CSV table of C-alpha atoms in Angstrom, one decimal:
chain,number,residue,atom,x,y,z
A,1,MET,CA,0.0,-0.2,-0.5
A,2,ALA,CA,1.8,3.5,-0.9
A,3,VAL,CA,2.4,6.2,1.7
A,4,ILE,CA,0.4,9.4,1.1
A,5,PHE,CA,1.3,12.2,2.4
A,6,LYS,CA,-0.3,15.2,3.3
A,7,VAL,CA,0.7,18.7,3.5
A,8,PRO,CA,0.7,20.1,6.7
A,9,SER,CA,-1.5,23.6,7.5
A,10,HIS,CA,0.3,26.2,9.4
A,11,GLY,CA,-1.2,24.7,12.6
A,12,GLU,CA,0.5,21.3,11.9
A,13,VAL,CA,4.1,22.1,12.4
A,14,ALA,CA,6.2,23.1,14.9
A,15,PRO,CA,6.7,27.2,16.1
A,16,GLU,CA,10.1,27.4,14.2
A,17,ALA,CA,8.5,26.2,10.6
A,18,GLN,CA,5.5,28.4,11.3
A,19,ALA,CA,8.1,31.8,11.5
A,20,THR,CA,9.2,30.1,7.4
A,21,PHE,CA,5.4,29.9,6.6
A,22,ASP,CA,4.6,33.3,7.9
A,23,PHE,CA,7.5,34.5,6.1
A,24,LEU,CA,6.6,32.7,2.9
A,25,THR,CA,3.1,33.5,2.9
A,26,LYS,CA,4.3,37.6,3.3
A,27,ALA,CA,6.8,37.0,0.6
A,28,THR,CA,4.9,35.3,-1.9
A,29,GLY,CA,1.4,35.3,-1.0
A,30,LYS,CA,1.6,31.3,-0.4
A,31,VAL,CA,3.3,28.4,1.0
A,32,PRO,CA,3.9,26.1,-1.7
A,33,ASN,CA,2.5,22.5,-1.1
A,34,LEU,CA,6.4,21.8,-1.1
A,35,TYR,CA,7.7,23.7,1.5
A,36,ALA,CA,4.4,22.7,3.7
A,37,THR,CA,5.4,19.5,3.5
A,38,ILE,CA,9.2,19.7,4.4
A,39,GLY,CA,8.8,21.9,6.8
A,40,TYR,CA,7.4,18.4,8.9
A,41,SER,CA,10.9,19.0,9.9
A,42,ALA,CA,11.6,22.9,11.2
A,43,ASN,CA,15.6,22.3,10.7
A,44,ALA,CA,15.3,21.0,7.0
A,45,LEU,CA,12.6,23.5,6.3
A,46,ASN,CA,14.7,26.0,8.0
A,47,SER,CA,17.9,25.0,6.4
A,48,TYR,CA,16.9,24.7,3.4
A,49,MET,CA,16.0,28.6,3.5
A,50,ALA,CA,18.6,29.4,4.8
A,51,TYR,CA,20.3,27.9,1.7
A,52,VAL,CA,18.5,29.3,-1.2
A,53,GLN,CA,19.0,32.5,1.0
A,54,ALA,CA,22.7,32.5,1.0
A,55,GLN,CA,22.8,31.5,-2.7
A,56,ALA,CA,21.4,34.3,-3.8
A,57,LYS,CA,24.5,36.0,-3.2
A,58,GLY,CA,26.2,33.7,-5.5
A,59,SER,CA,27.5,33.8,-8.7
A,60,PHE,CA,24.6,33.2,-11.2
A,61,HIS,CA,21.6,35.8,-10.6
A,62,GLY,CA,18.2,35.2,-10.2
A,63,LYS,CA,17.2,34.4,-14.2
A,64,GLU,CA,20.5,32.2,-14.8
A,65,ARG,CA,19.4,30.0,-11.4
A,66,GLU,CA,16.0,29.3,-12.7
A,67,ALA,CA,17.6,28.3,-16.2
A,68,VAL,CA,19.5,25.7,-13.9
A,69,TYR,CA,16.7,24.9,-11.8
A,70,LEU,CA,15.1,23.7,-14.9
A,71,ILE,CA,17.7,21.8,-16.2
A,72,VAL,CA,18.2,19.8,-13.1
A,73,SER,CA,14.5,19.2,-12.6
A,74,GLN,CA,13.9,17.9,-16.4
A,75,LEU,CA,17.0,15.5,-15.7
A,76,ASN,CA,15.6,14.8,-12.1
A,77,GLY,CA,12.0,14.4,-13.4
A,78,CYS,CA,10.7,16.6,-11.3
A,79,GLU,CA,6.7,17.4,-12.6
A,80,TYR,CA,6.5,19.5,-9.3
A,81,CYS,CA,9.9,21.9,-9.3
A,82,LEU,CA,9.2,21.9,-13.5
A,83,ALA,CA,5.9,23.3,-13.0
A,84,SER,CA,7.5,25.9,-10.1
A,85,HIS,CA,10.3,26.9,-11.8
A,86,THR,CA,9.1,27.9,-15.2
A,87,ALA,CA,6.6,29.9,-13.7
A,88,SER,CA,9.5,31.8,-11.9
A,89,ALA,CA,11.5,31.3,-14.4
A,90,MET,CA,9.2,33.1,-16.8
A,91,ARG,CA,8.7,35.8,-14.3
A,92,PHE,CA,12.6,36.5,-14.6
A,93,GLY,CA,12.0,37.0,-18.2
A,94,TRP,CA,12.3,33.1,-20.0
A,95,THR,CA,10.1,32.8,-22.7
A,96,GLU,CA,7.9,29.8,-22.2
A,97,ASP,CA,9.8,28.3,-25.3
A,98,GLU,CA,12.5,28.8,-24.1
A,99,THR,CA,12.6,27.2,-20.7
A,100,LEU,CA,11.4,24.0,-23.0
A,101,ALA,CA,14.8,24.6,-24.7
A,102,LEU,CA,16.8,25.0,-21.6
A,103,ARG,CA,15.2,21.6,-20.4
A,104,ALA,CA,15.9,19.7,-23.9
A,105,GLY,CA,19.5,21.0,-23.4
A,106,THR,CA,18.9,22.6,-27.1
A,107,TYR,CA,18.9,26.3,-26.4
A,108,GLN,CA,21.1,27.7,-28.5
A,109,LYS,CA,21.7,31.3,-26.3
A,110,GLY,CA,25.2,32.0,-24.2
A,111,GLU,CA,26.7,29.3,-22.1
A,112,TRP,CA,23.7,27.6,-21.6
A,113,GLN,CA,24.0,24.1,-23.9
A,114,LEU,CA,27.8,23.7,-22.1
A,115,ILE,CA,25.9,24.4,-18.6
A,116,TYR,CA,23.2,21.3,-19.1
A,117,LYS,CA,26.2,18.9,-20.6
A,118,ILE,CA,27.9,20.2,-16.9
A,119,ILE,CA,24.5,19.6,-14.9
A,120,LYS,CA,23.5,16.2,-17.0
A,121,SER,CA,27.1,14.7,-16.4
A,122,VAL,CA,27.1,15.6,-12.8
A,123,ILE,CA,23.4,13.9,-12.1
A,124,GLU,CA,24.1,10.7,-14.2
A,125,ASN,CA,27.6,10.5,-13.2
A,126,ARG,CA,27.3,11.2,-9.6
A,127,GLY,CA,29.2,14.4,-9.3
A,128,GLU,CA,31.4,13.7,-12.1
A,129,VAL,CA,32.2,15.7,-15.1
A,130,ALA,CA,32.4,13.9,-18.4
A,131,GLY,CA,35.4,14.4,-21.2
A,132,ASP,CA,37.0,18.1,-20.8
A,133,LEU,CA,33.4,19.7,-19.8
A,134,LEU,CA,35.5,21.7,-17.1
A,135,ASN,CA,37.9,22.5,-19.5
A,136,GLU,CA,35.3,23.8,-21.9
A,137,PHE,CA,34.1,25.9,-18.8
A,138,PHE,CA,37.0,27.4,-18.0
A,139,GLU,CA,37.4,28.3,-21.3
A,140,TYR,CA,34.5,30.3,-21.3
A,141,GLY,CA,35.4,32.6,-18.8
A,142,TYR,CA,34.1,30.9,-15.5
A,143,HIS,CA,36.1,30.2,-12.6
A,144,GLU,CA,36.0,27.7,-9.4
A,145,LYS,CA,33.9,30.0,-8.0
A,146,GLU,CA,31.0,30.0,-10.2
A,147,LEU,CA,31.8,25.4,-10.5
A,148,MET,CA,31.1,25.6,-7.0
A,149,ASP,CA,28.0,28.1,-7.1
A,150,LEU,CA,26.9,25.7,-10.0
A,151,MET,CA,27.3,22.5,-7.6
A,152,VAL,CA,24.9,24.4,-4.5
A,153,LEU,CA,22.5,25.1,-7.1
A,154,ILE,CA,22.2,21.0,-8.1
A,155,ASN,CA,22.1,20.3,-4.8
A,156,LEU,CA,19.8,22.9,-3.8
A,157,MET,CA,17.5,21.7,-7.1
A,158,THR,CA,18.1,18.0,-6.5
A,159,PHE,CA,17.0,17.9,-2.8
A,160,THR,CA,13.9,19.6,-3.7
A,161,ASN,CA,13.2,17.4,-6.4
A,162,TYR,CA,13.7,14.0,-3.9
A,163,ALA,CA,11.3,15.6,-1.3
A,164,TYR,CA,8.3,15.8,-4.4
A,165,ARG,CA,9.5,12.5,-5.2
A,166,LEU,CA,9.4,10.6,-2.1
A,167,THR,CA,6.0,12.9,-0.9
A,168,LYS,CA,4.0,12.9,-4.5
A,169,ILE,CA,1.9,16.1,-2.7
A,170,PRO,CA,-0.2,18.0,-4.8
A,171,ILE,CA,1.1,20.4,-7.4
A,172,ASP,CA,-0.1,23.6,-7.1
A,173,PHE,CA,1.1,25.5,-10.2
A,174,PRO,CA,0.2,24.9,-13.6
A,175,ALA,CA,1.9,22.3,-15.4
A,176,ALA,CA,4.8,22.7,-17.3
A,177,LYS,CA,4.5,21.8,-20.8
A,178,PRO,CA,6.3,18.7,-21.6
A,179,VAL,CA,9.8,18.4,-23.5
A,180,LYS,CA,8.8,17.0,-26.7
C-alpha cells in the first residue's frame, strides 16, 4: 500500500516552521505545498531556506538560477519543480519556448548548452563531469567559484526534486508543458 503524504497546515508544524510559513506567505502570498511538506521538519525547512537565501548572493543571478533549476528538475524528472520553476523562470523573463529549450538542452544562446551538459554529467555520474567539459567551462571564462556555486544550485534543486518524488504531494502551480 502506498504512503500518502498530507500537506501540513500552519498549525500542524512546529513553531520554528510556522515562522518560515509566515515569511513565505508574506513574501509570495502562499506556502507552496512542497515547502509546507518539507516543514514537517522545521530543521529541514529552515536549513533549506537559509541555503537558498545564501545562494542568492552567489555567482548566478535569479534568471540564471531559474534556468539551472529547470535543467536539474528536467533531468531528475520532477513535475512539481518543473511547474514551479517554469512559472518563476517566466517571471524572470524567460519565454515558455526558452524554458522548454533549456530543459531539452537545445537552447542555443550563450553558455547554456555547456551548462546543460555539465549538469547532466553531474547528475548521471554522481558528481563527476565527463570529458573535457570542465576545460570548456573554464575556457568560457568561468572560475572555480562559479563551478562550486553551480554545484550548490544542483544540490538545492536535487533536494526538492527528491522531496517531491518521495512525497508526491499535490502540485499547486500550473503544469509545465512536456519537452518534445
